[in-house]
Short mmCIF file of C-alpha atoms and ligand atoms in Angstrom, two decimals:
data_model
loop_
_atom_site.label_atom_id
_atom_site.label_comp_id
_atom_site.label_asym_id
_atom_site.label_seq_id
_atom_site.Cartn_x
_atom_site.Cartn_y
_atom_site.Cartn_z
CA MET A 1 178.46 171.60 -74.57
CA LYS A 2 175.75 172.05 -77.19
CA ILE A 3 175.37 169.27 -79.79
CA LEU A 4 173.68 170.46 -82.98
CA LYS A 5 171.16 168.65 -85.13
CA LEU A 6 172.77 166.63 -87.96
CA ASN A 7 171.12 166.25 -91.35
CA ASN A 8 172.97 163.07 -92.27
CA LEU A 9 175.94 160.93 -91.28
CA ARG A 10 178.12 159.68 -94.13
CA GLY A 11 181.59 158.29 -94.81
CA GLU A 12 184.14 156.39 -92.77
CA ILE A 13 184.30 156.89 -89.01
CA LYS A 14 187.43 155.94 -87.05
CA ILE A 15 186.81 154.59 -83.59
CA PRO A 16 189.26 153.81 -80.78
CA GLY A 17 190.59 150.50 -79.50
CA ASP A 18 188.44 148.19 -77.41
CA LYS A 19 188.32 149.13 -73.73
CA SER A 20 187.85 145.60 -72.37
CA ILE A 21 190.65 144.15 -74.50
CA SER A 22 193.00 147.07 -73.74
CA HIS A 23 192.68 146.52 -69.97
CA ARG A 24 193.33 142.82 -70.35
CA SER A 25 196.28 143.31 -72.71
CA VAL A 26 198.17 145.32 -70.07
CA ILE A 27 197.26 143.15 -67.10
CA PHE A 28 198.05 139.82 -68.76
CA SER A 29 201.24 141.09 -70.44
CA SER A 30 202.39 142.06 -66.93
CA LEU A 31 202.28 138.39 -65.97
CA GLY A 32 204.49 137.08 -68.78
CA ASN A 33 208.30 137.15 -68.90
CA SER A 34 208.92 139.29 -71.97
CA THR A 35 208.11 142.61 -73.59
CA VAL A 36 204.76 142.86 -75.36
CA GLU A 37 203.98 145.58 -77.90
CA ILE A 38 200.32 146.57 -77.73
CA GLU A 39 198.97 148.19 -80.87
CA ASN A 40 195.75 150.25 -80.97
CA PHE A 41 195.60 150.36 -77.17
CA LEU A 42 192.77 152.62 -75.97
CA HIS A 43 194.32 155.69 -74.34
CA GLY A 44 191.08 156.37 -72.48
CA ALA A 45 191.08 157.32 -68.81
CA ASP A 46 189.90 153.86 -67.65
CA CYS A 47 192.70 151.96 -69.39
CA LEU A 48 195.24 154.52 -68.20
CA SER A 49 194.05 153.77 -64.64
CA THR A 50 194.96 150.14 -65.29
CA VAL A 51 198.39 151.20 -66.60
CA GLU A 52 199.07 153.25 -63.47
CA CYS A 53 197.98 150.40 -61.18
CA MET A 54 200.21 147.89 -63.00
CA LYS A 55 203.14 150.33 -62.69
CA SER A 56 202.45 150.46 -58.94
CA PHE A 57 202.80 146.67 -58.91
CA GLY A 58 206.31 147.19 -60.30
CA VAL A 59 205.54 146.42 -63.94
CA ASP A 60 207.45 148.30 -66.64
CA VAL A 61 204.90 150.00 -68.93
CA LYS A 62 206.15 152.46 -71.56
CA ILE A 63 203.79 154.61 -73.58
CA ASP A 64 205.32 155.58 -76.93
CA GLY A 65 202.80 157.65 -78.88
CA GLU A 66 199.94 155.37 -79.84
CA LYS A 67 201.83 152.21 -78.87
CA ILE A 68 202.52 150.81 -75.47
CA PHE A 69 205.13 148.29 -74.35
CA VAL A 70 204.65 146.13 -71.26
CA THR A 71 207.42 144.02 -69.75
CA GLY A 72 206.25 141.40 -67.27
CA ASN A 73 208.30 139.75 -64.52
CA GLY A 74 206.37 136.50 -64.53
CA LEU A 75 203.28 135.29 -62.67
CA SER A 76 205.03 135.77 -59.32
CA GLY A 77 206.82 138.97 -60.27
CA LEU A 78 204.47 141.63 -58.92
CA ARG A 79 205.78 143.87 -56.15
CA GLU A 80 203.94 145.28 -53.14
CA PRO A 81 202.64 148.76 -54.06
CA ASP A 82 203.96 151.47 -51.77
CA ASN A 83 200.77 153.49 -51.95
CA ILE A 84 197.01 153.11 -52.40
CA LEU A 85 196.01 152.15 -55.96
CA ASP A 86 193.46 154.41 -57.64
CA ALA A 87 191.16 152.70 -60.15
CA GLY A 88 189.51 156.05 -60.99
CA ASN A 89 186.12 155.47 -62.65
CA SER A 90 187.01 151.98 -63.85
CA GLY A 91 185.11 148.94 -62.58
CA THR A 92 187.14 146.70 -64.89
CA THR A 93 190.46 147.90 -63.43
CA LEU A 94 189.26 147.42 -59.89
CA ARG A 95 187.49 144.08 -60.21
CA LEU A 96 190.19 142.39 -62.29
CA LEU A 97 192.95 143.67 -60.02
CA LEU A 98 191.12 142.50 -56.89
CA GLY A 99 191.39 139.02 -58.41
CA LEU A 100 195.07 139.54 -59.15
CA ALA A 101 195.90 141.04 -55.74
CA ALA A 102 194.21 138.20 -53.81
CA PRO A 103 196.91 135.56 -54.51
CA GLN A 104 199.96 137.82 -53.94
CA ASN A 105 202.05 137.62 -50.78
CA PHE A 106 201.52 141.28 -49.92
CA VAL A 107 198.84 143.81 -49.03
CA THR A 108 197.11 146.06 -51.60
CA THR A 109 194.62 148.84 -50.94
CA PHE A 110 192.37 150.19 -53.69
CA THR A 111 190.27 153.29 -54.02
CA GLY A 112 188.45 155.03 -56.86
CA ASP A 113 186.36 158.07 -57.81
CA GLY A 114 182.97 159.02 -56.35
CA SER A 115 181.10 156.73 -58.75
CA LEU A 116 183.29 153.67 -58.23
CA ARG A 117 183.22 154.12 -54.45
CA GLN A 118 179.46 153.51 -54.56
CA ARG A 119 179.48 150.48 -56.85
CA PRO A 120 178.98 146.96 -55.45
CA MET A 121 182.16 145.00 -54.87
CA GLY A 122 180.69 142.23 -52.67
CA ARG A 123 180.04 140.25 -55.89
CA VAL A 124 183.78 139.87 -56.46
CA ILE A 125 184.88 139.79 -52.80
CA LYS A 126 182.55 136.84 -52.07
CA PRO A 127 184.10 134.27 -54.46
CA LEU A 128 187.65 135.47 -53.75
CA THR A 129 186.99 135.05 -50.01
CA GLU A 130 185.69 131.52 -50.68
CA MET A 131 189.03 130.86 -52.36
CA GLY A 132 190.74 131.85 -49.08
CA ALA A 133 191.53 135.52 -49.69
CA SER A 134 191.20 138.15 -46.94
CA ILE A 135 189.53 141.27 -48.27
CA VAL A 136 188.15 144.12 -46.20
CA GLY A 137 185.84 146.83 -47.54
CA ARG A 138 184.88 150.19 -46.04
CA ASN A 139 181.47 149.07 -44.82
CA GLU A 140 179.13 146.09 -44.85
CA ASN A 141 178.40 146.77 -48.53
CA LYS A 142 182.12 146.22 -49.16
CA ASN A 143 182.54 149.57 -50.89
CA LEU A 144 185.91 151.18 -51.61
CA PRO A 145 188.45 151.72 -50.15
CA ILE A 146 189.16 147.97 -50.12
CA THR A 147 192.23 146.27 -48.69
CA VAL A 148 193.36 142.87 -49.93
CA ILE A 149 195.60 140.90 -47.61
CA GLY A 150 197.08 138.66 -50.28
CA ARG A 151 197.83 135.01 -49.72
CA LYS A 152 199.62 132.47 -51.96
CA ASN A 153 197.90 129.16 -52.73
CA LEU A 154 194.27 130.09 -52.76
CA ARG A 155 191.83 127.17 -52.99
CA GLY A 156 190.29 126.26 -56.33
CA ILE A 157 186.49 126.48 -55.98
CA THR A 158 183.31 125.86 -57.92
CA TYR A 159 181.38 129.10 -58.09
CA GLU A 160 177.94 129.72 -59.50
CA MET A 161 177.71 133.41 -60.38
CA PRO A 162 174.35 135.02 -59.47
CA VAL A 163 174.74 137.70 -62.21
CA ALA A 164 176.49 137.45 -65.57
CA SER A 165 179.58 139.63 -65.16
CA ALA A 166 182.79 139.43 -67.16
CA GLN A 167 184.56 141.51 -64.53
CA VAL A 168 183.71 139.10 -61.71
CA LYS A 169 184.43 136.08 -63.93
CA SER A 170 187.82 137.55 -64.88
CA ALA A 171 188.75 138.23 -61.24
CA ILE A 172 188.04 134.59 -60.36
CA ILE A 173 189.98 133.38 -63.42
CA LEU A 174 193.02 135.46 -62.45
CA ALA A 175 192.91 134.18 -58.85
CA GLY A 176 192.33 130.67 -60.21
CA LEU A 177 195.63 130.75 -62.10
CA TYR A 178 197.37 130.90 -58.70
CA ALA A 179 195.08 128.42 -56.88
CA ASP A 180 196.13 124.98 -55.64
CA GLY A 181 193.52 123.14 -57.71
CA MET A 182 191.05 123.58 -60.49
CA THR A 183 188.47 126.41 -60.35
CA THR A 184 185.07 126.12 -62.03
CA ILE A 185 182.83 129.11 -62.76
CA ILE A 186 179.22 128.72 -63.83
CA GLU A 187 177.66 131.77 -65.51
CA PRO A 188 173.89 132.37 -65.67
CA ALA A 189 174.43 133.57 -69.29
CA PRO A 190 177.63 134.03 -71.28
CA SER A 191 179.36 137.36 -70.62
CA ARG A 192 182.21 138.73 -72.75
CA ASP A 193 184.99 136.15 -72.99
CA HIS A 194 188.07 138.28 -73.80
CA THR A 195 189.83 137.05 -70.66
CA GLU A 196 189.43 133.40 -71.59
CA LYS A 197 190.53 134.05 -75.17
CA MET A 198 193.56 136.17 -74.34
CA LEU A 199 194.79 134.07 -71.42
CA SER A 200 194.49 130.96 -73.61
CA ALA A 201 196.70 132.73 -76.16
CA PHE A 202 199.18 133.24 -73.27
CA GLY A 203 199.19 129.46 -72.73
CA ALA A 204 196.81 129.26 -69.74
CA ARG A 205 194.59 126.18 -69.63
CA ILE A 206 190.99 127.38 -69.63
CA GLU A 207 188.20 125.11 -70.83
CA LYS A 208 184.59 125.94 -71.58
CA PHE A 209 181.69 123.47 -71.22
CA GLY A 210 178.33 125.12 -71.89
CA ASN A 211 178.01 127.85 -69.25
CA ALA A 212 180.87 126.39 -67.16
CA ILE A 213 184.49 127.55 -67.38
CA LYS A 214 187.33 125.50 -65.88
CA ILE A 215 190.60 127.19 -64.95
CA TYR A 216 193.74 125.18 -64.21
CA PRO A 217 196.54 126.56 -62.03
CA ALA A 218 199.41 127.93 -64.14
CA GLU A 219 203.18 127.74 -63.56
CA ASN A 220 203.87 130.56 -65.98
CA LEU A 221 202.38 132.43 -68.91
CA THR A 222 203.99 132.92 -72.31
CA ALA A 223 203.17 136.35 -73.69
CA PRO A 224 202.98 136.94 -77.45
CA GLU A 225 205.35 139.54 -78.94
CA LYS A 226 202.50 141.71 -80.04
CA ILE A 227 198.81 142.21 -79.27
CA ILE A 228 196.67 144.10 -81.79
CA VAL A 229 193.55 145.49 -80.14
CA SER A 230 190.52 145.65 -82.43
CA ASN A 231 188.27 148.73 -82.41
CA ASP A 232 185.58 148.93 -79.77
CA ILE A 233 182.08 147.80 -80.80
CA SER A 234 180.71 149.65 -77.76
CA SER A 235 182.08 152.90 -79.26
CA ALA A 236 180.95 151.94 -82.78
CA ALA A 237 177.42 151.44 -81.39
CA TYR A 238 176.76 155.21 -81.22
CA TRP A 239 177.39 155.58 -84.97
CA VAL A 240 175.54 152.36 -85.81
CA VAL A 241 172.47 153.81 -84.10
CA LEU A 242 172.91 157.37 -85.40
CA ALA A 243 173.38 156.29 -89.03
CA ALA A 244 170.29 154.07 -88.78
CA ILE A 245 168.03 156.82 -87.42
CA ILE A 246 169.15 159.84 -89.51
CA LYS A 247 167.89 160.01 -93.10
CA ASN A 248 170.38 159.78 -96.02
CA SER A 249 173.11 158.18 -93.91
CA ALA A 250 175.67 155.57 -94.92
CA VAL A 251 178.64 154.88 -92.65
CA THR A 252 181.59 152.49 -92.66
CA ILE A 253 183.42 151.63 -89.44
CA LYS A 254 186.58 149.60 -90.02
CA ASN A 255 188.18 146.82 -88.00
CA VAL A 256 185.55 146.54 -85.26
CA GLY A 257 185.75 143.68 -82.75
CA VAL A 258 182.82 141.34 -83.46
CA ASN A 259 183.39 138.75 -80.76
CA GLN A 260 180.05 136.91 -80.46
CA THR A 261 179.71 137.88 -76.80
CA ARG A 262 179.67 141.58 -77.80
CA THR A 263 177.56 141.76 -80.96
CA GLY A 264 174.11 141.90 -79.37
CA ILE A 265 173.74 145.52 -80.54
CA LEU A 266 174.11 144.46 -84.20
CA ASP A 267 171.69 141.56 -83.77
CA VAL A 268 169.03 143.69 -82.08
CA MET A 269 169.40 146.59 -84.52
CA LYS A 270 168.91 144.06 -87.35
CA MET A 271 165.82 142.67 -85.54
CA MET A 272 164.54 146.26 -85.47
CA GLY A 273 164.96 146.47 -89.24
CA ALA A 274 168.39 148.14 -89.58
CA THR A 275 170.46 147.52 -92.69
CA ILE A 276 173.88 146.45 -91.43
CA GLU A 277 176.57 144.65 -93.43
CA LEU A 278 179.74 143.00 -92.14
CA GLU A 279 182.75 142.76 -94.48
CA ASN A 280 186.37 141.55 -94.28
CA LEU A 281 185.80 139.22 -91.34
CA ARG A 282 189.21 138.29 -89.88
CA GLU A 283 190.78 136.87 -86.71
CA SER A 284 193.69 137.97 -84.52
CA GLY A 285 194.68 136.51 -81.15
CA GLY A 286 191.43 134.54 -81.03
CA GLU A 287 189.31 137.70 -81.52
CA LEU A 288 187.18 138.30 -84.63
CA SER A 289 186.93 141.70 -86.27
CA ALA A 290 185.15 143.09 -89.32
CA ASP A 291 184.25 146.29 -91.15
CA ILE A 292 180.69 147.38 -90.41
CA LYS A 293 178.49 149.24 -92.90
CA ILE A 294 175.27 150.80 -91.74
CA PHE A 295 172.57 152.69 -93.64
CA SER A 296 169.49 154.79 -92.77
CA SER A 297 166.68 152.41 -91.88
CA ASN A 298 163.05 152.34 -90.82
CA LEU A 299 163.11 150.78 -87.36
CA ARG A 300 160.36 148.99 -85.44
CA GLY A 301 160.10 148.19 -81.72
CA VAL A 302 161.25 144.82 -80.34
CA GLU A 303 161.12 142.87 -77.08
CA ILE A 304 164.41 141.46 -75.76
CA GLY A 305 165.88 140.11 -72.52
CA GLY A 306 167.61 137.08 -70.99
CA SER A 307 170.91 135.94 -72.49
CA MET A 308 170.87 138.75 -75.07
CA ILE A 309 171.44 141.35 -72.34
CA PRO A 310 175.07 140.59 -71.39
CA ARG A 311 175.86 140.75 -75.12
CA LEU A 312 174.86 144.43 -75.28
CA ILE A 313 174.86 145.62 -71.67
CA ASP A 314 176.96 148.75 -72.38
CA GLU A 315 175.01 149.59 -75.54
CA ILE A 316 171.56 149.89 -73.93
CA PRO A 317 171.64 153.71 -73.63
CA ALA A 318 172.41 153.87 -77.39
CA LEU A 319 169.79 151.22 -78.14
CA ALA A 320 167.22 153.24 -76.17
CA VAL A 321 167.88 156.13 -78.56
CA ALA A 322 167.27 153.85 -81.56
CA ALA A 323 164.03 152.66 -79.94
CA ALA A 324 162.83 156.26 -79.54
CA PHE A 325 163.00 156.58 -83.34
CA ALA A 326 161.36 153.20 -84.00
CA GLU A 327 157.74 152.60 -84.75
CA GLY A 328 155.97 151.02 -81.76
CA THR A 329 157.16 150.03 -78.31
CA THR A 330 160.47 148.41 -77.35
CA ILE A 331 160.67 146.39 -74.14
CA ILE A 332 164.09 145.54 -72.72
CA HIS A 333 163.85 143.04 -69.85
CA ASP A 334 166.50 142.00 -67.30
CA VAL A 335 168.54 145.20 -67.23
CA GLY A 336 168.67 145.75 -63.45
CA GLU A 337 172.50 145.72 -63.78
CA LEU A 338 172.23 149.16 -65.40
CA ARG A 339 171.39 150.54 -61.96
CA VAL A 340 174.95 149.78 -60.76
CA LYS A 341 177.02 150.97 -63.71
CA GLU A 342 179.01 154.26 -63.74
CA SER A 343 175.65 155.85 -62.87
CA ASP A 344 172.16 154.42 -62.36
CA ARG A 345 171.61 154.29 -66.12
CA LEU A 346 167.91 153.39 -65.97
CA ASN A 347 167.34 156.44 -63.81
CA ALA A 348 169.47 158.59 -66.14
CA ILE A 349 167.55 157.38 -69.22
CA VAL A 350 164.13 158.04 -67.67
CA ASN A 351 165.08 161.44 -66.20
CA GLU A 352 167.12 162.85 -69.06
CA PHE A 353 166.03 161.12 -72.30
CA ASN A 354 162.41 162.06 -71.55
CA LYS A 355 163.48 165.74 -71.69
CA ILE A 356 164.25 165.22 -75.42
CA SER A 357 161.29 162.94 -76.13
CA PRO A 358 158.63 163.38 -73.42
CA ARG A 359 156.69 160.33 -72.18
CA SER A 360 158.88 157.95 -74.21
CA PHE A 361 160.95 156.19 -71.52
CA GLU A 362 159.72 154.19 -68.51
CA ALA A 363 161.64 151.86 -66.21
CA THR A 364 160.82 149.34 -63.53
CA GLN A 365 163.52 148.02 -61.19
CA THR A 366 164.71 145.65 -63.96
CA ASP A 367 163.04 146.57 -67.27
CA LEU A 368 163.18 149.49 -69.70
CA ILE A 369 160.20 150.39 -71.89
CA ILE A 370 160.51 152.83 -74.79
CA HIS A 371 157.54 154.22 -76.71
CA GLY A 372 158.91 155.10 -80.14
CA GLY A 373 157.88 157.83 -82.53
CA GLN A 374 157.05 160.60 -80.01
CA GLU A 375 157.80 164.27 -80.76
CA LYS A 376 161.42 165.36 -80.03
CA PHE A 377 162.61 168.71 -78.64
CA PHE A 378 165.85 170.54 -77.89
CA ALA A 379 166.70 170.01 -74.19
CA GLU A 380 169.35 170.61 -71.55
CA CYS A 381 170.29 167.25 -70.06
CA LYS A 382 172.51 165.92 -67.31
CA THR A 383 175.06 163.17 -68.00
CA TYR A 384 175.67 162.20 -64.35
CA ALA A 385 179.35 162.27 -65.47
CA ASP A 386 178.70 158.87 -67.08
CA HIS A 387 180.49 158.51 -70.44
CA ARG A 388 177.87 156.25 -72.00
CA ILE A 389 174.97 158.50 -70.97
CA ALA A 390 176.88 161.52 -72.36
CA MET A 391 177.44 159.81 -75.73
CA ALA A 392 173.90 158.43 -75.97
CA LEU A 393 172.43 161.88 -75.19
CA SER A 394 174.72 163.43 -77.81
CA ILE A 395 173.53 161.15 -80.62
CA PHE A 396 169.95 161.55 -79.39
CA GLY A 397 170.28 165.34 -79.73
CA ALA A 398 172.06 165.08 -83.10
CA ALA A 399 169.18 163.01 -84.49
CA ALA A 400 166.51 165.18 -82.81
CA GLU A 401 166.69 168.98 -82.36
CA GLY A 402 170.06 169.26 -80.61
CA VAL A 403 170.93 168.89 -76.92
CA GLU A 404 173.00 170.68 -74.31
CA ILE A 405 174.92 168.37 -71.94
CA ASP A 406 176.99 168.98 -68.81
CA ASN A 407 180.28 167.18 -68.06
CA ALA A 408 180.93 166.45 -71.75
CA ASP A 409 184.54 165.68 -70.82
CA CYS A 410 183.54 162.37 -69.27
CA VAL A 411 183.61 160.74 -72.73
CA LYS A 412 187.40 160.50 -72.29
CA ILE A 413 186.76 157.43 -70.12
CA SER A 414 186.23 155.27 -73.21
CA TYR A 415 186.22 157.49 -76.33
CA PRO A 416 188.44 160.62 -76.11
CA ASN A 417 187.73 161.77 -79.72
CA PHE A 418 184.00 161.11 -79.65
CA PHE A 419 182.91 164.69 -80.42
CA GLU A 420 185.04 164.91 -83.60
CA VAL A 421 182.23 163.25 -85.53
CA LEU A 422 179.46 165.59 -84.34
CA LYS A 423 178.75 169.30 -84.80
CA TRP A 424 178.89 171.14 -81.50
CA GLU A 425 179.59 174.48 -79.84
CA LYS A 426 180.77 175.47 -76.38
C1 LIG B 501 183.42 144.76 -68.77
C2 LIG B 501 182.33 144.05 -68.34
C3 LIG B 501 180.99 144.63 -68.16
C4 LIG B 501 180.87 145.96 -68.86
C5 LIG B 501 182.05 146.84 -68.61
C6 LIG B 501 183.31 146.18 -69.12
C7 LIG B 501 184.71 144.07 -68.89
O1 LIG B 501 180.74 144.81 -66.78
O2 LIG B 501 179.69 146.61 -68.44
O3 LIG B 501 181.90 148.09 -69.26
O4 LIG B 501 185.63 144.63 -69.55
O5 LIG B 501 184.85 142.98 -68.35
P1 LIG B 501 180.17 143.61 -65.84
O6 LIG B 501 181.22 142.61 -65.70
O7 LIG B 501 179.85 144.28 -64.52
O8 LIG B 501 178.94 143.12 -66.53
#
């Protein structure tokens, strides 16, 4: 697909429901005892993988147009799947469901697509094994396929996580609900806390003390009648960046989730000099949302790292595009995690983004350096079938001289209507 150069970006842009919250809404609703209506659920391929897996566990999930209805059979109501569960491209599906499968009294086997089969799962298998679960991976790296030999009454543990990961944290929290004592997780830096917020709204007892989270075993969960998913800030990020870097732009994005653990992209764009306004701040189910307004801005390079990174981990490809249009150099430390996402994103950025803006992007094992203000060209770039690389390359091309990308379809993982906003041809 060929993305054409855009002269400006103006008006209101509709973005889809939040991917992280959509996954959790289906999984947690499956553990209550009533029917939950989920509004603004993201019908992206990743969340649909979660739906299919929950159906395999015997949960009743009905998709009715935009809405979905999930009827849980209680915390102990999951059934042994009669086939292998396929998490597709979705790390969130797989890691959260490993935590849910561990305390069941049956066996579950998971697989996934070519990308997910290469991603590290030892980080979630290790704490679950400490809790008493039996989990076997394909090789010593614990890659997929993975079989979980479930066991009731796991042990509550204290676990210090070596990397900040909401997926690993959520897996331990889910297993902790079924454990025979309290579980404590210590994070190196706060990762997204949708699991803690939503499970608390379901009546689970989860307490936070600094970087420690305590999970108490639960007898049952009480699901709300309705969950309204806010729009995904990770999807909004592409338009936040594009509006900032194209002249004469002014964009409004309504009802975006602005949970503090996710708003790093707004904070860093503001540090770079972007004009961003938040209006109509409101709360639903413990989650904050707001309308975001963003205007063309003159950006300058910044240096970030540490606890900022988990707050914008999925937005770094988009942020790298912003940095290429900024004056000066941007240094992003502590992003080694990008090497184990849907693709090696540091490698993808250096190999492909440099085709549009030569000599602009450098990476070490853990850091990304972007030299802003270099000349931009039309280029043919590879997406590595990674949705976030595809979308970042698309906005890069739209703000530069256009771009041709392969595997454009992969955006359906998190943002099926992404290309509606851009000008493109086959
Ligand atoms: C997610 C957590 C993050 C993020 C992913 C979604 C989640 O992964 O990159 O896209 O919904 O919990 P990690 O937990 O590996 O940091």
